Amino acid sequence: MPPSGRLAIFPGSFDPLTNGHVDIVLRSVHLFERVQVAVLVNPDKRPLFSADERVSIIREVFREYPNVEVDSFAGLLVDYARARRASAIIRGMRAISDFEFEFQMALMNRHLEPTLETVFMMPAEQYTYLSSRLIKEVFSLGGDVRGLVPSAVEKAMHEKKGVKA
Ligand code: PNS
């Protein structure tokens, strides 16, 4: 039987997944029967982790949550959401600085697919300053990222650094 219930898609680069992202997923599962974390495959960027690596790390993080699915996508988000029959897109909103970009994306996505709603969620205050970009910078300069990313992410970052060294 195919999985049933309302599906929300949480799209992003997740390079890497932070505890802020985890916080948003855990809030979303209270609102939707299923939440799909969708990792963008963007060939123009040079990510720290490949899309496949990100998917497997995120699957590991949510392995105890049967209603959290993880996959990657390329192309337009609305096409992916349509193909998955999703009801909503979830985006985290940390601060006013996020607003402009998020507002533009939400309205463009609504223009492209009027039936798809974007739902904004605020992470817990302790994660409002977190971003994947800062995590990578701090880590690459020898800073401690414990408590800011899931342990599976921290482990994968150390392994990646070991490989690069
Ligand atoms: O974590 P990010 O990098 O802020 O996520 C941005 C993301 C993946 C949500 C956005 O770039 C996206 O949806 N890309 C897919 C291509 C697309 O649909 N572009 C039009 C968006 S209005």
Short mmCIF file of C-alpha atoms and ligand atoms in Angstrom, two decimals:
data_model
loop_
_atom_site.label_atom_id
_atom_site.label_comp_id
_atom_site.label_asym_id
_atom_site.label_seq_id
_atom_site.Cartn_x
_atom_site.Cartn_y
_atom_site.Cartn_z
CA MET A 1 0.00 0.00 0.00
CA PRO A 2 1.44 3.43 -0.84
CA PRO A 3 2.17 5.69 2.16
CA SER A 4 -0.75 7.96 2.98
CA GLY A 5 -1.33 11.27 4.75
CA ARG A 6 -0.26 14.81 4.12
CA LEU A 7 3.29 15.15 2.86
CA ALA A 8 5.43 18.24 3.41
CA ILE A 9 8.73 18.74 1.65
CA PHE A 10 11.62 20.37 3.48
CA PRO A 11 14.04 21.32 0.69
CA GLY A 12 17.54 22.66 1.05
CA SER A 13 21.23 22.26 0.41
CA PHE A 14 21.90 20.73 3.85
CA ASP A 15 25.66 20.97 3.29
CA PRO A 16 25.75 19.99 6.08
CA LEU A 17 22.56 19.37 8.07
CA THR A 18 22.62 21.44 11.28
CA ASN A 19 20.75 21.09 14.55
CA GLY A 20 18.62 24.00 13.34
CA HIS A 21 17.44 21.87 10.41
CA VAL A 22 16.81 18.94 12.76
CA ASP A 23 14.74 21.22 15.00
CA ILE A 24 12.58 22.27 12.02
CA VAL A 25 11.99 18.64 10.94
CA LEU A 26 11.00 17.64 14.47
CA ARG A 27 8.51 20.52 14.63
CA SER A 28 7.14 19.65 11.19
CA VAL A 29 6.29 16.04 12.04
CA HIS A 30 3.69 17.39 14.48
CA LEU A 31 1.91 19.17 11.63
CA PHE A 32 2.24 16.67 8.77
CA GLU A 33 1.88 12.91 8.59
CA ARG A 34 5.03 12.67 6.50
CA VAL A 35 7.99 14.98 6.06
CA GLN A 36 10.39 14.57 3.18
CA VAL A 37 13.82 16.13 3.54
CA ALA A 38 14.81 16.93 -0.05
CA VAL A 39 18.48 17.56 -0.76
CA LEU A 40 19.11 19.79 -3.76
CA VAL A 41 21.55 18.39 -6.31
CA ASN A 42 23.21 21.52 -7.63
CA PRO A 43 25.98 20.82 -10.15
CA ASP A 44 27.03 24.50 -10.14
CA LYS A 45 28.13 24.43 -6.51
CA ARG A 46 31.11 22.60 -5.06
CA PRO A 47 29.63 21.18 -1.86
CA LEU A 48 31.55 19.70 1.04
CA PHE A 49 29.41 16.55 0.82
CA SER A 50 28.00 15.04 -2.37
CA ALA A 51 24.22 14.83 -2.59
CA ASP A 52 24.39 11.06 -2.00
CA GLU A 53 26.57 11.58 1.08
CA ARG A 54 24.15 14.19 2.44
CA VAL A 55 21.17 11.88 1.86
CA SER A 56 22.83 8.99 3.67
CA ILE A 57 23.94 11.18 6.62
CA ILE A 58 20.44 12.67 6.97
CA ARG A 59 18.85 9.20 6.74
CA GLU A 60 21.13 8.11 9.57
CA VAL A 61 20.09 11.12 11.69
CA PHE A 62 16.35 10.38 11.25
CA ARG A 63 16.56 6.58 11.20
CA GLU A 64 14.23 6.33 14.20
CA TYR A 65 11.53 8.48 12.57
CA PRO A 66 9.48 6.37 10.15
CA ASN A 67 7.53 9.43 8.99
CA VAL A 68 10.70 11.30 7.92
CA GLU A 69 11.86 10.39 4.42
CA VAL A 70 15.05 11.62 2.80
CA ASP A 71 15.79 11.96 -0.89
CA SER A 72 17.56 14.23 -3.36
CA PHE A 73 16.10 16.24 -6.21
CA ALA A 74 17.29 18.28 -9.18
CA GLY A 75 15.44 20.87 -11.20
CA LEU A 76 12.47 22.89 -10.05
CA LEU A 77 11.24 22.31 -6.53
CA VAL A 78 7.60 22.70 -7.59
CA ASP A 79 7.99 19.91 -10.18
CA TYR A 80 9.43 17.63 -7.54
CA ALA A 81 6.69 18.56 -5.07
CA ARG A 82 4.01 17.93 -7.70
CA ALA A 83 5.49 14.54 -8.59
CA ARG A 84 5.51 13.61 -4.88
CA ARG A 85 1.94 14.97 -4.43
CA ALA A 86 3.14 17.16 -1.57
CA SER A 87 0.78 19.59 0.16
CA ALA A 88 3.38 22.01 1.42
CA ILE A 89 6.94 23.21 1.37
CA ILE A 90 8.57 23.82 4.72
CA ARG A 91 11.24 26.46 5.21
CA GLY A 92 12.97 27.58 8.37
CA MET A 93 13.00 31.30 9.12
CA ARG A 94 15.74 32.30 11.52
CA ALA A 95 15.73 36.06 11.41
CA ILE A 96 14.61 39.07 9.41
CA SER A 97 17.69 38.59 7.23
CA ASP A 98 16.15 35.36 5.89
CA PHE A 99 12.89 37.06 5.06
CA GLU A 100 13.57 38.68 1.71
CA PHE A 101 14.97 35.61 -0.02
CA GLU A 102 12.34 33.34 1.51
CA PHE A 103 9.53 35.71 0.55
CA GLN A 104 10.74 35.82 -3.06
CA MET A 105 11.05 32.04 -3.27
CA ALA A 106 7.65 31.41 -1.68
CA LEU A 107 5.91 33.78 -4.08
CA MET A 108 7.75 32.44 -7.13
CA ASN A 109 6.85 28.90 -6.11
CA ARG A 110 3.23 29.98 -5.63
CA HIS A 111 3.27 31.56 -9.08
CA LEU A 112 4.55 28.30 -10.54
CA GLU A 113 2.21 26.07 -8.52
CA PRO A 114 -0.66 27.92 -6.82
CA THR A 115 -1.89 24.89 -4.86
CA LEU A 116 1.40 24.40 -3.04
CA GLU A 117 1.69 26.31 0.25
CA THR A 118 4.96 27.37 1.84
CA VAL A 119 4.95 27.00 5.61
CA PHE A 120 7.59 28.92 7.57
CA MET A 121 8.77 27.61 10.89
CA MET A 122 11.03 29.22 13.46
CA PRO A 123 13.74 27.09 15.01
CA ALA A 124 14.47 27.20 18.75
CA GLU A 125 16.27 30.43 19.73
CA GLN A 126 19.57 28.68 20.34
CA TYR A 127 19.75 27.83 16.64
CA THR A 128 18.93 31.24 15.19
CA TYR A 129 22.59 32.08 14.50
CA LEU A 130 23.39 28.69 12.94
CA SER A 131 24.03 28.21 9.25
CA SER A 132 25.67 25.47 7.21
CA ARG A 133 28.09 28.04 5.79
CA LEU A 134 29.29 29.11 9.25
CA ILE A 135 29.54 25.51 10.42
CA LYS A 136 31.87 24.72 7.50
CA GLU A 137 33.95 27.83 8.13
CA VAL A 138 34.29 27.26 11.87
CA PHE A 139 35.11 23.58 11.37
CA SER A 140 37.67 24.21 8.63
CA LEU A 141 39.47 26.67 10.94
CA GLY A 142 39.63 24.13 13.77
CA GLY A 143 36.60 25.36 15.77
CA ASP A 144 34.37 23.04 17.77
CA VAL A 145 30.98 22.33 16.16
CA ARG A 146 29.77 19.90 18.83
CA GLY A 147 26.15 20.58 19.78
CA LEU A 148 25.60 22.57 16.58
CA VAL A 149 25.29 19.60 14.22
CA PRO A 150 24.10 16.01 14.80
CA SER A 151 26.89 13.65 15.85
CA ALA A 152 26.60 11.76 12.52
CA VAL A 153 27.36 15.04 10.72
CA GLU A 154 30.27 15.86 13.00
CA LYS A 155 31.71 12.36 12.43
CA ALA A 156 31.32 12.70 8.65
CA MET A 157 33.05 16.10 8.75
CA HIS A 158 35.99 14.65 10.64
CA GLU A 159 36.20 11.77 8.18
CA LYS A 160 36.11 14.20 5.25
CA LYS A 161 38.88 16.29 6.83
CA GLY A 162 40.92 13.10 7.35
CA VAL A 163 40.51 12.20 3.69
CA LYS A 164 41.51 15.69 2.56
CA ALA A 165 44.52 15.98 4.85
O1 PNS B 1 19.24 25.50 1.84
P1 PNS B 1 19.07 26.46 0.72
O2 PNS B 1 20.30 26.44 -0.16
O3 PNS B 1 18.70 27.83 1.18
O4 PNS B 1 17.84 25.90 -0.18
C1 PNS B 1 17.46 26.57 -1.35
C2 PNS B 1 16.48 25.70 -2.17
C3 PNS B 1 17.06 24.32 -2.40
C4 PNS B 1 15.17 25.54 -1.41
C5 PNS B 1 16.23 26.43 -3.52
O5 PNS B 1 17.44 26.77 -4.09
C6 PNS B 1 15.43 25.57 -4.51
O6 PNS B 1 14.27 25.31 -4.32
N1 PNS B 1 16.11 25.14 -5.60
C7 PNS B 1 15.51 24.32 -6.63
C8 PNS B 1 15.36 25.07 -7.95
C9 PNS B 1 14.11 25.93 -7.93
O7 PNS B 1 12.99 25.46 -7.81
N2 PNS B 1 14.34 27.26 -8.05
C10 PNS B 1 13.28 28.25 -7.99
C11 PNS B 1 13.00 28.62 -6.54
S1 PNS B 1 11.83 29.89 -6.42
#
